[in-house]
PDB file of C-alpha atoms in Angstrom:
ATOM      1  CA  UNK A  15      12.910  -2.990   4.876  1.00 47.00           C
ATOM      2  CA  UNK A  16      13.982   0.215   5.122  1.00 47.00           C
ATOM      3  CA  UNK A  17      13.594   3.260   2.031  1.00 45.00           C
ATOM      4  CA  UNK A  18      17.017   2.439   0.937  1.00 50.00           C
ATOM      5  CA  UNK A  19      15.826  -1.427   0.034  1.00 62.00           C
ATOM      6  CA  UNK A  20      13.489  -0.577  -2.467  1.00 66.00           C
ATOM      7  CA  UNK A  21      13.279   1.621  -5.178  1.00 76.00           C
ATOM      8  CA  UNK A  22      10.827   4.350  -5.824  1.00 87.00           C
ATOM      9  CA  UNK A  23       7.785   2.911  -7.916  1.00 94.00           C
ATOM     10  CA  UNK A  24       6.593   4.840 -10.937  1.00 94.00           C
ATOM     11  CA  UNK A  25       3.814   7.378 -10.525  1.00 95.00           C
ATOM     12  CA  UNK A  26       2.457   5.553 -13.482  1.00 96.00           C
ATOM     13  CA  UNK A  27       2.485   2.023 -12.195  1.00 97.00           C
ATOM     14  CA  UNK A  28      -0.606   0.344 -11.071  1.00 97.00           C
ATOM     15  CA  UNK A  29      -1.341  -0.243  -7.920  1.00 97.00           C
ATOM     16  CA  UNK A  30      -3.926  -3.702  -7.269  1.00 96.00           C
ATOM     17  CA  UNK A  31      -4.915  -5.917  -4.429  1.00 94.00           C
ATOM     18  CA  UNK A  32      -5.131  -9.448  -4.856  1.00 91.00           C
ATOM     19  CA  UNK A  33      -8.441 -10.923  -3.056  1.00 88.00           C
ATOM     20  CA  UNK A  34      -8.230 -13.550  -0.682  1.00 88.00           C
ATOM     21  CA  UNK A  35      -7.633 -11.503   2.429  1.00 91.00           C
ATOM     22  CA  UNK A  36     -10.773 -11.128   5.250  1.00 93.00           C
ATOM     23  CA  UNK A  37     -10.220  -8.093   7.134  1.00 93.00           C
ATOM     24  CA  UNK A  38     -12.182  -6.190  10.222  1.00 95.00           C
ATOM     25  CA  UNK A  39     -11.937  -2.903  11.671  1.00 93.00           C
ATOM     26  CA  UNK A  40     -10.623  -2.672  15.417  1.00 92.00           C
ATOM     27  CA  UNK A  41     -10.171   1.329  16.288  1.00 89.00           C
ATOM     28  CA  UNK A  42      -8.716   2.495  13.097  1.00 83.00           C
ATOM     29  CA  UNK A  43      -6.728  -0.580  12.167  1.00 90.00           C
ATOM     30  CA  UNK A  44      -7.236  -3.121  10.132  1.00 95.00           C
ATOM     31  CA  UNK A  45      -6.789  -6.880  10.955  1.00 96.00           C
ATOM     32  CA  UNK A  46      -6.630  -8.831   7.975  1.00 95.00           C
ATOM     33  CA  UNK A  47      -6.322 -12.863   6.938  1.00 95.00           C
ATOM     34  CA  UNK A  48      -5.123 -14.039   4.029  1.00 93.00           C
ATOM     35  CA  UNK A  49      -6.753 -16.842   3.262  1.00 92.00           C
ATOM     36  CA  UNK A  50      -4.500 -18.926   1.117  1.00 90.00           C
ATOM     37  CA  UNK A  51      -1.319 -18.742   3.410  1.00 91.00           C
ATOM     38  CA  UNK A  52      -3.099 -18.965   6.977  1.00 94.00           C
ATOM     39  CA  UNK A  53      -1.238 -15.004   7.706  1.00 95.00           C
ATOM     40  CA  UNK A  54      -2.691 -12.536  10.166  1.00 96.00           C
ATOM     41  CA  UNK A  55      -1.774  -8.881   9.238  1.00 96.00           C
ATOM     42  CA  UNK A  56      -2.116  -5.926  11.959  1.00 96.00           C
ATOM     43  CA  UNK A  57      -2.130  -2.144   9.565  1.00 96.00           C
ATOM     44  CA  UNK A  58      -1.876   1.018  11.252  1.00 95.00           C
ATOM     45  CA  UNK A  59      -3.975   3.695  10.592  1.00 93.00           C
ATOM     46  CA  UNK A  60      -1.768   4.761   7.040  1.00 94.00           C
ATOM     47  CA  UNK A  61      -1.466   1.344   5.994  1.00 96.00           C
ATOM     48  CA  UNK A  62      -5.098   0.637   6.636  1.00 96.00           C
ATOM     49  CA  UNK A  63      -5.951   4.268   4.695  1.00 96.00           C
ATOM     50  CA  UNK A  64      -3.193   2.822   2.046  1.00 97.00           C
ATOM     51  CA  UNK A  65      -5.442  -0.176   1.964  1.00 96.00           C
ATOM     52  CA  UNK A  66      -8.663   1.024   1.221  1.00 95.00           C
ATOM     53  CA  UNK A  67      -7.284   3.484  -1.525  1.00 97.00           C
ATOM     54  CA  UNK A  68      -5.515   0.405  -3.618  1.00 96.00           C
ATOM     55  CA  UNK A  69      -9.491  -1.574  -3.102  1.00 94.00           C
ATOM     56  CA  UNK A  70      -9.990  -0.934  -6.703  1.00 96.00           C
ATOM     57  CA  UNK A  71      -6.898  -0.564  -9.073  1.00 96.00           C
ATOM     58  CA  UNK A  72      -5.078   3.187  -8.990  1.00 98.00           C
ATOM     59  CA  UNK A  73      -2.234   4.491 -10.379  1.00 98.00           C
ATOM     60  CA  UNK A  74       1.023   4.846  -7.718  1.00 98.00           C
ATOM     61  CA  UNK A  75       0.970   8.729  -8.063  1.00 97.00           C
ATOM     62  CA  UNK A  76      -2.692   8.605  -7.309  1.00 98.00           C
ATOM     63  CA  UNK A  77      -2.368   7.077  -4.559  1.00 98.00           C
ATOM     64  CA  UNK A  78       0.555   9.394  -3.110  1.00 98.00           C
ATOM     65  CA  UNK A  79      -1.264  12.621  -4.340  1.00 98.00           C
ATOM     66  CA  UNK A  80      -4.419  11.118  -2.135  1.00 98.00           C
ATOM     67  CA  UNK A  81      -2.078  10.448   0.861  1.00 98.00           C
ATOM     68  CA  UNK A  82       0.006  14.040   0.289  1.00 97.00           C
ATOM     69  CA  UNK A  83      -3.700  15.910   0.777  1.00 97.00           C
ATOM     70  CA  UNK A  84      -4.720  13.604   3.981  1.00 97.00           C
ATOM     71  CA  UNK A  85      -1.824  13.753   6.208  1.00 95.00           C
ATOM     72  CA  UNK A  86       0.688  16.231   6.553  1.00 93.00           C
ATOM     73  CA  UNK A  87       3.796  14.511   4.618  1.00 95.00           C
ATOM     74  CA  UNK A  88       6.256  15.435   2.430  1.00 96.00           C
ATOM     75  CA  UNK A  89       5.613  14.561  -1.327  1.00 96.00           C
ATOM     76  CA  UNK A  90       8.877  12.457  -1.670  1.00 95.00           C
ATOM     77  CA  UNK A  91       8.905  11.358   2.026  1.00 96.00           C
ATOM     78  CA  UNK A  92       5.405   9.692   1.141  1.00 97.00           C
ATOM     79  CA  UNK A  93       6.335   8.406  -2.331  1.00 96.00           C
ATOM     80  CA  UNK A  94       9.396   6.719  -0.366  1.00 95.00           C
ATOM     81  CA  UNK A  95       7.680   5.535   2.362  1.00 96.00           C
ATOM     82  CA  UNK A  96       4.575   4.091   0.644  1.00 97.00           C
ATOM     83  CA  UNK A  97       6.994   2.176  -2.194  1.00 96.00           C
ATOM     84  CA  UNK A  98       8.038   0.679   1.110  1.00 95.00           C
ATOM     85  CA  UNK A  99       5.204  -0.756   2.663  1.00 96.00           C
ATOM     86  CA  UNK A 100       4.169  -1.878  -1.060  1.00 96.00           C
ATOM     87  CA  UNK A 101       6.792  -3.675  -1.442  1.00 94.00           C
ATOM     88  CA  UNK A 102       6.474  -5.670   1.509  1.00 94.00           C
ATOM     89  CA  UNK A 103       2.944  -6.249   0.499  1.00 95.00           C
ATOM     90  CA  UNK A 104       3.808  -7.703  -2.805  1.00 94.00           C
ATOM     91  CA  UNK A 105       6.251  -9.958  -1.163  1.00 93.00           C
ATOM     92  CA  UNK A 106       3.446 -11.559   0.623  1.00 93.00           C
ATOM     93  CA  UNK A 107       1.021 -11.563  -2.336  1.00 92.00           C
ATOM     94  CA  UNK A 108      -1.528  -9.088  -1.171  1.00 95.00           C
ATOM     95  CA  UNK A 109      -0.523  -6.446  -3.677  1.00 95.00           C
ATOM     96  CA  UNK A 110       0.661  -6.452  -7.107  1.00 95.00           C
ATOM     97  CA  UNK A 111       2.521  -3.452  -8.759  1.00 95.00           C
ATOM     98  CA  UNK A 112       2.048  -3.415 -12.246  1.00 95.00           C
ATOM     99  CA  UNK A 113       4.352  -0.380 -14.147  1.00 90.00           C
ATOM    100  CA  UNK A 114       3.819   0.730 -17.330  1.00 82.00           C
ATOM    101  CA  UNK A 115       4.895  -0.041 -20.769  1.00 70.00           C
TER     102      UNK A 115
END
């Protein structure tokens, strides 16, 4: 899935993990299991980071702004890139974007 697959999420929507996945640190990745379809997930560093931001519920642009002041990125290469990898996570039912009314 590339940035041209998914549209941009709102920096209002809400951003929430669904539990059910195990995880462990190895270096600074995350391994995770999700419990209820048998997956194994490998996250990079950023995804890992992306991870542990969304552990309670936050709002999209939150979560972007957080990313923005961590790592040296672009504002709307971030807010592209992160819709991304959110979107594949909600495919497989480990994250849940909620947008506001």
């Amino acid at each position: 899935m590339t940035a041209h697959d998914s549209p941009l999420i709102s920096d209002d929507a809400m951003v929430t993990r669904h539990p059910g996945m195990i995880d462990t640190m190895i270096g600074d990745e995350l391994i995770g299991l999700d419990l209820e379809s048998g997956n194994c997930y490998g996250f990079n560093a950023t995804a890992t980071r992306i991870w542990a931001l969304a552990a309670s519920p936050i709002r999209f642009g939150a979560l972007c702004d957080q990313l923005v002041c961590e790592y040296e990125v672009d504002a709307d290469q971030c807010r592209r890139d992160t819709s991304v990898l959110l979107s594949m996570l909600g495919k497989d039912g480990l994250i849940t974007v909620t947008p506001t009314r």
